[in-house]
mmCIF file of C-alpha atoms and ligand atoms in Angstrom:
data_model
loop_
_atom_site.group_PDB
_atom_site.id
_atom_site.type_symbol
_atom_site.label_atom_id
_atom_site.label_comp_id
_atom_site.label_asym_id
_atom_site.label_seq_id
_atom_site.Cartn_x
_atom_site.Cartn_y
_atom_site.Cartn_z
ATOM 1 C CA MET A 1 61.159 90.363 120.770
ATOM 2 C CA GLU A 2 60.064 93.830 122.043
ATOM 3 C CA GLN A 3 57.674 92.224 124.491
ATOM 4 C CA VAL A 4 60.332 89.843 125.745
ATOM 5 C CA LEU A 5 62.761 92.692 126.410
ATOM 6 C CA GLN A 6 60.273 94.752 128.440
ATOM 7 C CA PRO A 7 61.421 93.482 131.893
ATOM 8 C CA ILE A 8 64.994 94.473 131.004
ATOM 9 C CA VAL A 9 63.902 97.909 129.786
ATOM 10 C CA GLU A 10 61.924 98.468 132.984
ATOM 11 C CA ALA A 11 64.783 97.280 135.185
ATOM 12 C CA ILE A 12 67.193 99.716 133.497
ATOM 13 C CA LYS A 13 64.666 102.561 133.687
ATOM 14 C CA SER A 14 64.222 101.878 137.390
ATOM 15 C CA GLY A 15 67.958 102.424 137.919
ATOM 16 C CA LYS A 16 69.316 98.869 137.909
ATOM 17 C CA LYS A 17 72.853 98.732 136.551
ATOM 18 C CA VAL A 18 73.872 96.181 133.939
ATOM 19 C CA THR A 19 76.773 93.741 134.193
ATOM 20 C CA PHE A 20 77.877 92.152 130.923
ATOM 21 C CA PHE A 21 79.475 88.704 130.545
ATOM 22 C CA GLN A 22 80.675 88.257 127.007
ATOM 23 C CA GLY A 23 82.817 86.368 124.561
ATOM 24 C CA ALA A 24 84.010 86.087 120.994
ATOM 25 C CA GLY A 25 80.486 86.162 119.507
ATOM 26 C CA ILE A 26 80.180 89.903 120.203
ATOM 27 C CA SER A 27 83.122 90.595 117.877
ATOM 28 C CA THR A 28 82.101 88.445 114.909
ATOM 29 C CA ASN A 29 80.319 91.479 113.442
ATOM 30 C CA ALA A 30 83.701 93.251 113.511
ATOM 31 C CA GLY A 31 85.085 90.493 111.268
ATOM 32 C CA ILE A 32 86.906 88.532 113.978
ATOM 33 C CA PRO A 33 86.018 84.823 113.965
ATOM 34 C CA ASP A 34 84.800 83.273 117.213
ATOM 35 C CA PHE A 35 86.371 80.026 118.437
ATOM 36 C CA ARG A 36 83.751 77.294 118.386
ATOM 37 C CA SER A 37 81.154 78.085 115.699
ATOM 38 C CA PRO A 38 81.162 74.905 113.579
ATOM 39 C CA LYS A 39 82.305 76.232 110.151
ATOM 40 C CA THR A 40 83.494 79.787 110.734
ATOM 41 C CA GLY A 41 85.120 79.434 114.179
ATOM 42 C CA LEU A 42 88.881 79.677 114.610
ATOM 43 C CA TYR A 43 89.222 76.146 115.965
ATOM 44 C CA ALA A 44 87.577 74.675 112.859
ATOM 45 C CA ASN A 45 90.056 76.491 110.632
ATOM 46 C CA LEU A 46 93.407 75.681 112.183
ATOM 47 C CA ALA A 47 94.331 72.716 109.981
ATOM 48 C CA LYS A 48 97.254 74.655 108.470
ATOM 49 C CA LEU A 49 98.901 74.829 111.914
ATOM 50 C CA ASN A 50 99.060 71.022 112.337
ATOM 51 C CA LEU A 51 98.034 71.180 115.982
ATOM 52 C CA PRO A 52 97.534 68.024 118.086
ATOM 53 C CA TYR A 53 94.164 69.544 119.137
ATOM 54 C CA ALA A 54 92.726 72.984 118.336
ATOM 55 C CA GLU A 55 93.045 74.590 121.769
ATOM 56 C CA ALA A 56 96.798 73.796 121.799
ATOM 57 C CA VAL A 57 97.331 77.098 120.007
ATOM 58 C CA PHE A 58 96.521 78.800 123.342
ATOM 59 C CA ASP A 59 98.218 76.235 125.616
ATOM 60 C CA ILE A 60 101.303 77.428 127.504
ATOM 61 C CA ASP A 61 103.068 74.044 127.466
ATOM 62 C CA TYR A 62 102.512 73.673 123.737
ATOM 63 C CA PHE A 63 103.695 77.272 123.191
ATOM 64 C CA ARG A 64 107.006 76.513 124.960
ATOM 65 C CA GLU A 65 107.713 73.808 122.391
ATOM 66 C CA ASN A 66 105.963 75.278 119.339
ATOM 67 C CA PRO A 67 105.525 79.066 119.581
ATOM 68 C CA LYS A 68 105.109 79.364 115.830
ATOM 69 C CA ALA A 69 101.495 78.169 115.802
ATOM 70 C CA PHE A 70 100.368 81.007 118.075
ATOM 71 C CA TYR A 71 102.385 83.596 116.173
ATOM 72 C CA THR A 72 100.901 82.519 112.845
ATOM 73 C CA LEU A 73 97.502 83.288 114.345
ATOM 74 C CA ALA A 74 98.598 86.384 116.268
ATOM 75 C CA SER A 75 99.476 88.266 113.103
ATOM 76 C CA GLU A 76 95.878 87.770 111.938
ATOM 77 C CA LEU A 77 94.281 88.726 115.254
ATOM 78 C CA PHE A 78 96.495 91.587 116.388
ATOM 79 C CA PRO A 79 94.446 94.597 117.503
ATOM 80 C CA GLY A 80 94.513 97.556 115.158
ATOM 81 C CA LYS A 81 92.863 95.829 112.219
ATOM 82 C CA PHE A 82 89.334 95.790 113.627
ATOM 83 C CA MET A 83 86.744 98.383 114.612
ATOM 84 C CA PRO A 84 84.182 98.166 117.442
ATOM 85 C CA THR A 85 80.655 97.038 116.573
ATOM 86 C CA LYS A 86 77.301 98.570 117.524
ATOM 87 C CA TYR A 87 77.330 96.242 120.529
ATOM 88 C CA HIS A 88 80.641 97.695 121.757
ATOM 89 C CA TYR A 89 79.313 101.247 121.359
ATOM 90 C CA MET A 90 76.233 100.275 123.352
ATOM 91 C CA LEU A 91 78.548 99.392 126.243
ATOM 92 C CA LYS A 92 79.985 102.903 126.033
ATOM 93 C CA LEU A 93 76.477 104.362 125.920
ATOM 94 C CA PHE A 94 75.517 102.391 129.045
ATOM 95 C CA GLN A 95 78.614 103.850 130.701
ATOM 96 C CA ASP A 96 77.642 107.407 129.646
ATOM 97 C CA LYS A 97 74.102 106.813 130.959
ATOM 98 C CA LYS A 98 75.562 105.595 134.275
ATOM 99 C CA VAL A 99 73.806 102.233 134.023
ATOM 100 C CA LEU A 100 76.950 100.174 133.455
ATOM 101 C CA LYS A 101 78.216 98.180 136.413
ATOM 102 C CA ARG A 102 80.934 96.068 134.790
ATOM 103 C CA VAL A 103 81.959 94.339 131.589
ATOM 104 C CA TYR A 104 83.434 90.880 132.140
ATOM 105 C CA THR A 105 84.921 89.948 128.787
ATOM 106 C CA GLN A 106 86.815 86.899 127.577
ATOM 107 C CA ASN A 107 87.920 88.797 124.501
ATOM 108 C CA ILE A 108 91.485 89.814 123.802
ATOM 109 C CA ASP A 109 90.653 92.190 120.959
ATOM 110 C CA THR A 110 90.377 95.302 123.215
ATOM 111 C CA LEU A 111 87.351 96.554 121.218
ATOM 112 C CA GLU A 112 85.570 97.520 124.469
ATOM 113 C CA ARG A 113 88.401 99.998 125.156
ATOM 114 C CA LEU A 114 88.434 101.223 121.573
ATOM 115 C CA ALA A 115 84.712 102.005 121.834
ATOM 116 C CA GLY A 116 85.522 104.187 124.865
ATOM 117 C CA VAL A 117 84.651 101.997 127.852
ATOM 118 C CA ASP A 118 86.875 103.032 130.780
ATOM 119 C CA ASP A 119 89.385 100.702 132.403
ATOM 120 C CA GLU A 120 87.517 100.732 135.736
ATOM 121 C CA PHE A 121 84.535 99.017 134.081
ATOM 122 C CA ILE A 122 86.448 96.406 132.080
ATOM 123 C CA VAL A 123 87.614 93.037 133.349
ATOM 124 C CA GLU A 124 89.575 91.261 130.614
ATOM 125 C CA ALA A 125 89.314 87.826 132.170
ATOM 126 C CA HIS A 126 91.581 86.193 129.579
ATOM 127 C CA GLY A 127 94.063 89.064 129.408
ATOM 128 C CA SER A 128 94.763 91.032 126.240
ATOM 129 C CA PHE A 129 97.409 92.129 123.768
ATOM 130 C CA ALA A 130 97.922 95.327 125.824
ATOM 131 C CA ASN A 131 101.181 94.104 127.470
ATOM 132 C CA CYS A 132 103.795 91.497 126.548
ATOM 133 C CA HIS A 133 106.288 89.551 128.677
ATOM 134 C CA CYS A 134 108.971 86.890 128.443
ATOM 135 C CA ILE A 135 107.484 83.540 129.500
ATOM 136 C CA ASP A 136 110.650 82.682 131.477
ATOM 137 C CA CYS A 137 111.974 85.819 133.239
ATOM 138 C CA HIS A 138 108.861 88.031 132.778
ATOM 139 C CA ASN A 139 110.886 90.886 131.329
ATOM 140 C CA GLU A 140 108.530 93.248 129.486
ATOM 141 C CA MET A 141 108.533 93.965 125.747
ATOM 142 C CA SER A 142 106.414 96.847 124.514
ATOM 143 C CA THR A 143 103.402 95.906 122.420
ATOM 144 C CA GLU A 144 104.704 98.218 119.668
ATOM 145 C CA GLU A 145 107.976 96.280 119.533
ATOM 146 C CA LEU A 146 106.145 92.954 119.473
ATOM 147 C CA LYS A 147 103.865 94.241 116.729
ATOM 148 C CA ARG A 148 106.854 95.460 114.699
ATOM 149 C CA HIS A 149 108.450 92.048 115.121
ATOM 150 C CA ILE A 150 105.310 90.263 113.924
ATOM 151 C CA ASN A 151 105.009 92.536 110.894
ATOM 152 C CA ASP A 152 108.680 92.742 109.887
ATOM 153 C CA LYS A 153 110.080 89.307 110.688
ATOM 154 C CA LYS A 154 107.238 87.106 109.613
ATOM 155 C CA ASP A 155 108.718 83.705 110.481
ATOM 156 C CA SER A 156 110.664 84.450 113.640
ATOM 157 C CA ILE A 157 109.465 84.436 117.258
ATOM 158 C CA PRO A 158 109.995 87.510 119.476
ATOM 159 C CA ILE A 159 112.792 86.760 121.946
ATOM 160 C CA CYS A 160 113.513 88.312 125.345
ATOM 161 C CA ALA A 161 116.450 90.769 125.295
ATOM 162 C CA LYS A 162 117.554 89.555 128.743
ATOM 163 C CA CYS A 163 117.281 85.758 128.795
ATOM 164 C CA LYS A 164 116.369 84.804 125.201
ATOM 165 C CA GLY A 165 113.097 83.197 126.343
ATOM 166 C CA TYR A 166 110.034 83.472 124.122
ATOM 167 C CA VAL A 167 107.928 86.607 124.516
ATOM 168 C CA LYS A 168 104.154 86.482 124.285
ATOM 169 C CA PRO A 169 101.316 88.950 124.809
ATOM 170 C CA ASP A 170 99.624 88.731 128.231
ATOM 171 C CA ILE A 171 96.750 86.678 126.850
ATOM 172 C CA VAL A 172 95.886 84.016 129.409
ATOM 173 C CA PHE A 173 96.782 80.656 127.892
ATOM 174 C CA PHE A 174 95.376 77.360 129.123
ATOM 175 C CA GLY A 175 97.642 76.450 132.053
ATOM 176 C CA GLU A 176 98.217 80.063 133.160
ATOM 177 C CA ALA A 177 96.758 82.037 136.062
ATOM 178 C CA LEU A 178 93.893 84.447 135.453
ATOM 179 C CA PRO A 179 94.395 88.179 136.132
ATOM 180 C CA GLU A 180 94.048 89.313 139.768
ATOM 181 C CA LYS A 181 91.612 91.994 138.641
ATOM 182 C CA LEU A 182 89.058 89.310 137.767
ATOM 183 C CA PHE A 183 88.957 88.024 141.352
ATOM 184 C CA GLU A 184 89.072 91.485 142.917
ATOM 185 C CA LYS A 185 86.166 92.834 140.874
ATOM 186 C CA TRP A 186 84.163 89.644 141.194
ATOM 187 C CA ASP A 187 84.465 89.818 144.994
ATOM 188 C CA GLU A 188 83.233 93.422 144.835
ATOM 189 C CA ASP A 189 80.401 92.743 142.390
ATOM 190 C CA GLU A 190 79.044 89.248 142.969
ATOM 191 C CA ASP A 191 76.389 90.032 145.565
ATOM 192 C CA GLU A 192 75.379 93.339 144.006
ATOM 193 C CA ILE A 193 74.604 92.260 140.453
ATOM 194 C CA GLU A 194 70.910 92.820 139.744
ATOM 195 C CA LEU A 195 70.858 92.665 135.976
ATOM 196 C CA ALA A 196 73.166 90.563 133.784
ATOM 197 C CA ILE A 197 73.483 90.392 130.014
ATOM 198 C CA VAL A 198 75.375 87.322 128.801
ATOM 199 C CA ALA A 199 76.268 87.496 125.113
ATOM 200 C CA GLY A 200 78.331 85.828 122.392
ATOM 201 C CA THR A 201 79.855 83.091 124.498
ATOM 202 C CA SER A 202 79.563 79.314 124.506
ATOM 203 C CA LEU A 203 80.183 79.369 128.300
ATOM 204 C CA THR A 204 82.608 76.467 127.966
ATOM 205 C CA VAL A 205 85.804 77.832 129.495
ATOM 206 C CA HIS A 206 85.957 77.896 133.302
ATOM 207 C CA PRO A 207 86.114 79.685 135.657
ATOM 208 C CA PHE A 208 84.590 82.441 133.479
ATOM 209 C CA ALA A 209 81.718 80.218 132.369
ATOM 210 C CA GLY A 210 80.744 79.747 136.021
ATOM 211 C CA LEU A 211 80.324 83.462 136.787
ATOM 212 C CA PRO A 212 76.837 84.045 135.353
ATOM 213 C CA GLU A 213 75.862 80.694 136.886
ATOM 214 C CA GLN A 214 76.837 81.879 140.369
ATOM 215 C CA LEU A 215 74.477 84.863 140.343
ATOM 216 C CA HIS A 216 71.535 84.839 142.703
ATOM 217 C CA ARG A 217 68.477 83.262 141.092
ATOM 218 C CA LYS A 218 66.555 86.484 141.609
ATOM 219 C CA THR A 219 68.987 88.350 139.321
ATOM 220 C CA HIS A 220 67.517 89.236 135.937
ATOM 221 C CA ARG A 221 69.631 87.441 133.321
ATOM 222 C CA LEU A 222 69.360 87.953 129.565
ATOM 223 C CA LEU A 223 71.205 85.606 127.199
ATOM 224 C CA ILE A 224 71.813 86.882 123.668
ATOM 225 C CA ASN A 225 73.498 84.132 121.704
ATOM 226 C CA LYS A 226 73.100 82.142 118.512
ATOM 227 C CA GLU A 227 72.685 78.932 120.527
ATOM 228 C CA PRO A 228 71.473 78.125 124.066
ATOM 229 C CA VAL A 229 74.399 77.733 126.482
ATOM 230 C CA GLY A 230 75.226 76.953 130.116
ATOM 231 C CA SER A 231 72.352 76.928 132.579
ATOM 232 C CA PHE A 232 70.232 78.924 130.106
ATOM 233 C CA LYS A 233 69.900 75.610 128.278
ATOM 234 C CA HIS A 234 68.566 73.249 130.963
ATOM 235 C CA ASN A 235 68.351 75.079 134.259
ATOM 236 C CA LYS A 236 66.758 78.454 133.527
ATOM 237 C CA SER A 237 65.388 80.504 136.383
ATOM 238 C CA THR A 238 61.948 82.052 135.924
ATOM 239 C CA LYS A 239 63.618 85.459 135.590
ATOM 240 C CA ASP A 240 65.896 84.367 132.712
ATOM 241 C CA ILE A 241 65.291 85.576 129.174
ATOM 242 C CA VAL A 242 66.897 83.804 126.208
ATOM 243 C CA LEU A 243 67.124 85.412 122.765
ATOM 244 C CA LEU A 244 68.781 83.249 120.120
ATOM 245 C CA GLU A 245 69.586 86.197 117.885
ATOM 246 C CA ASP A 246 72.446 88.346 116.662
ATOM 247 C CA CYS A 247 73.772 90.364 119.598
ATOM 248 C CA ASP A 248 73.962 93.669 117.679
ATOM 249 C CA LYS A 249 70.340 93.297 116.600
ATOM 250 C CA VAL A 250 69.109 92.743 120.162
ATOM 251 C CA LEU A 251 71.154 95.526 121.756
ATOM 252 C CA LEU A 252 70.060 97.921 119.035
ATOM 253 C CA LEU A 253 66.430 97.105 119.794
ATOM 254 C CA LEU A 254 67.076 97.497 123.521
ATOM 255 C CA CYS A 255 68.604 100.866 122.759
ATOM 256 C CA GLU A 256 65.517 101.902 120.761
ATOM 257 C CA LEU A 257 63.180 100.754 123.522
ATOM 258 C CA LEU A 258 65.151 102.910 125.948
ATOM 259 C CA GLY A 259 64.886 105.864 123.528
ATOM 260 C CA TRP A 260 68.666 106.123 123.148
ATOM 261 C CA GLU A 261 69.117 105.407 119.442
ATOM 262 C CA LYS A 262 70.117 108.989 118.454
ATOM 263 C CA GLU A 263 72.861 109.011 121.078
ATOM 264 C CA LEU A 264 74.087 105.639 119.870
ATOM 265 C CA GLU A 265 74.263 106.921 116.299
ATOM 266 C CA SER A 266 76.281 109.953 117.301
ATOM 267 C CA LEU A 267 78.690 107.774 119.317
ATOM 268 C CA ILE A 268 79.255 105.553 116.275
ATOM 269 C CA GLU A 269 79.737 108.541 113.948
ATOM 270 C CA LYS A 270 82.373 110.170 116.186
HETATM 271 P P1 OAD B 1 83.102 80.603 121.515
HETATM 272 O O1 OAD B 1 83.559 80.597 120.094
HETATM 273 O O2 OAD B 1 83.309 79.368 122.307
HETATM 274 O O3 OAD B 1 81.547 80.966 121.568
HETATM 275 C C1 OAD B 1 81.020 82.033 120.835
HETATM 276 C C2 OAD B 1 79.494 81.983 120.951
HETATM 277 O O4 OAD B 1 78.974 83.158 120.355
HETATM 278 C C3 OAD B 1 78.856 80.792 120.264
HETATM 279 O O5 OAD B 1 77.914 80.207 121.137
HETATM 280 C C4 OAD B 1 78.153 81.418 119.036
HETATM 281 O O6 OAD B 1 76.950 80.749 118.715
HETATM 282 C C5 OAD B 1 77.871 82.821 119.514
HETATM 283 N N1 OAD B 1 77.836 83.869 118.468
HETATM 284 C C6 OAD B 1 78.661 84.024 117.403
HETATM 285 N N2 OAD B 1 78.373 85.144 116.721
HETATM 286 C C7 OAD B 1 77.327 85.730 117.371
HETATM 287 C C8 OAD B 1 76.540 86.913 117.151
HETATM 288 N N3 OAD B 1 76.786 87.753 116.141
HETATM 289 N N4 OAD B 1 75.537 87.181 118.020
HETATM 290 C C9 OAD B 1 75.254 86.341 119.055
HETATM 291 N N5 OAD B 1 75.955 85.216 119.298
HETATM 292 C C10 OAD B 1 76.981 84.903 118.486
HETATM 293 O O7 OAD B 1 83.800 81.870 122.196
HETATM 294 P P2 OAD B 1 84.011 82.153 123.758
HETATM 295 O O8 OAD B 1 82.869 81.675 124.554
HETATM 296 O O9 OAD B 1 84.413 83.573 123.868
HETATM 297 O O10 OAD B 1 90.170 81.432 125.480
HETATM 298 O O11 OAD B 1 85.278 81.242 124.067
HETATM 299 C C11 OAD B 1 85.811 81.232 125.370
HETATM 300 C C12 OAD B 1 87.312 81.091 125.345
HETATM 301 O O12 OAD B 1 87.671 79.958 124.567
HETATM 302 C C13 OAD B 1 88.053 82.234 124.677
HETATM 303 O O13 OAD B 1 88.267 83.342 125.525
HETATM 304 C C14 OAD B 1 89.357 81.597 124.293
HETATM 305 C C15 OAD B 1 88.869 80.258 123.806
HETATM 306 O O14 OAD B 1 89.754 79.206 123.958
HETATM 307 C C16 OAD B 1 91.467 81.762 125.432
HETATM 308 O O15 OAD B 1 91.998 82.197 124.466
HETATM 309 C C17 OAD B 1 92.184 81.559 126.719
#
């Protein structure tokens, strides 16, 4: 594996900045299930919610009729219960070393922020729990209030004080628009990305899944995932590297090869 990572190490040492594209697999080591892993993924374990199909739990039309399914899950996933992993702290270390260009994440767990990555570097492509709004009149409810509601009134749905519509966190559901920030940053970054690390994602949900595919074929791309995905599976460029390994293990090794392991340890201990 050391040998395979050498081109990435050299690219970083020569000053190339890294752009990350990531998904739920980077947070499984924090104890949060991903979505599509066959036995452990969230979608394989939703039988208790009696959904017509697993992804309905994040579908805006389904939520309008049956908000309870999402809120049953939300109480389990709400940020505050989980700590960043080594991978998340590596992102912060890349930022400190000034080799981080951007982190495009599909995750709603906010662990990138908790590890100390600054807002300017993070694009939460599928939103997050950071803000909450009424789905009808868009009136805001503070996340603290929503969290209190979830904890105190287990079986009831948070309701808008103005129009009595259902309130939900600003997680992008299927059928909703993606955040403007995604398009703004992508326009800024697309032609400048020289080095991309894609990790912990099945690359199944578009348009996010298309981003690493749109990079120039001369861009160095590293996939760290438990299974081959997207164009890394059938349409690899000669510059692509695929490591079917645990993402913490690979980033830790990358960190060692860069000679940064002491700094990583002290970040984690803080
Ligand atoms: P998925 O569950 O679809 O994919 C997670 C990927 O991470 C799988 O390919 C796993 O093999 C891999 N994986 C799991 N643990 C890993 C580890 N420790 N190291 C390396 N790889 C690991 O999750 P996403 O691709 O993030 O959308 O799913 C995309 C979107 O689908 C989510 O944002 C969510 C969901 O519906 C919304 O909620 C809108």
